[in-house]
């Protein structure tokens, strides 16, 4: 348990977020994706989709 708290604190520092924000977002992801996030392939799919989205050029509506 202490190791998880330390890991979350490192993630929060790296992302310039409050540790509570990291905990909230992890809980929200677990609500949305359930146990699927425990699967390595699912996590990879999510990472790739997020990276692809960040590389897209905005359309005329600014998205």
Short mmCIF file of C-alpha atoms in Angstrom, two decimals:
data_model
loop_
_atom_site.label_atom_id
_atom_site.label_comp_id
_atom_site.label_asym_id
_atom_site.label_seq_id
_atom_site.Cartn_x
_atom_site.Cartn_y
_atom_site.Cartn_z
CA UNK A 1 0.00 0.00 0.00
CA UNK A 2 2.79 2.45 0.83
CA UNK A 3 4.46 1.64 -2.48
CA UNK A 4 1.25 2.55 -4.33
CA UNK A 5 1.07 5.89 -2.50
CA UNK A 6 4.69 6.64 -3.41
CA UNK A 7 4.04 5.74 -7.05
CA UNK A 8 0.99 8.00 -7.17
CA UNK A 9 2.99 10.81 -5.58
CA UNK A 10 5.68 10.41 -8.27
CA UNK A 11 3.03 10.43 -11.00
CA UNK A 12 1.45 13.55 -9.50
CA UNK A 13 4.79 15.34 -9.35
CA UNK A 14 5.67 14.39 -12.90
CA UNK A 15 2.29 15.59 -14.22
CA UNK A 16 2.28 18.69 -11.98
CA UNK A 17 -0.94 17.54 -10.34
CA UNK A 18 -2.09 17.19 -6.76
CA UNK A 19 -1.90 13.55 -5.58
CA UNK A 20 -5.65 13.58 -4.84
CA UNK A 21 -6.26 14.49 -8.50
CA UNK A 22 -4.27 11.44 -9.58
CA UNK A 23 -6.25 9.21 -7.21
CA UNK A 24 -9.55 10.63 -8.49
CA UNK A 25 -8.60 10.14 -12.13
CA UNK A 26 -7.44 6.58 -11.50
CA UNK A 27 -10.76 5.79 -9.78
CA UNK A 28 -12.64 7.35 -12.70
CA UNK A 29 -10.70 5.29 -15.23
CA UNK A 30 -11.46 2.16 -13.22
CA UNK A 31 -15.19 3.09 -13.29
CA UNK A 32 -15.11 3.61 -17.05
CA UNK A 33 -12.99 0.62 -18.04
CA UNK A 34 -13.42 -1.77 -15.13
CA UNK A 35 -11.07 -4.72 -14.93
CA UNK A 36 -10.07 -4.24 -18.56
CA UNK A 37 -7.36 -1.84 -17.38
CA UNK A 38 -5.68 -4.78 -15.67
CA UNK A 39 -4.97 -6.22 -19.13
CA UNK A 40 -1.76 -5.06 -20.76
CA UNK A 41 -3.23 -5.03 -24.29
CA UNK A 42 -6.11 -2.80 -23.18
CA UNK A 43 -3.73 -0.34 -21.53
CA UNK A 44 -1.60 -0.25 -24.68
CA UNK A 45 -4.69 0.39 -26.83
CA UNK A 46 -5.68 3.26 -24.56
CA UNK A 47 -2.18 4.79 -24.60
CA UNK A 48 -1.99 4.58 -28.39
CA UNK A 49 -5.45 6.11 -28.81
CA UNK A 50 -4.57 9.01 -26.50
CA UNK A 51 -1.30 9.65 -28.31
CA UNK A 52 -3.00 9.53 -31.70
CA UNK A 53 -5.62 11.98 -30.49
CA UNK A 54 -2.94 14.36 -29.23
CA UNK A 55 -1.27 14.33 -32.68
CA UNK A 56 -4.44 15.19 -34.59
CA UNK A 57 -4.68 18.65 -36.06
CA UNK A 58 -7.62 20.71 -34.83
CA UNK A 59 -10.54 20.94 -37.23
CA UNK A 60 -12.26 24.21 -38.04
CA UNK A 61 -14.29 24.05 -34.81
CA UNK A 62 -11.08 24.10 -32.77
CA UNK A 63 -11.19 20.44 -31.72
#
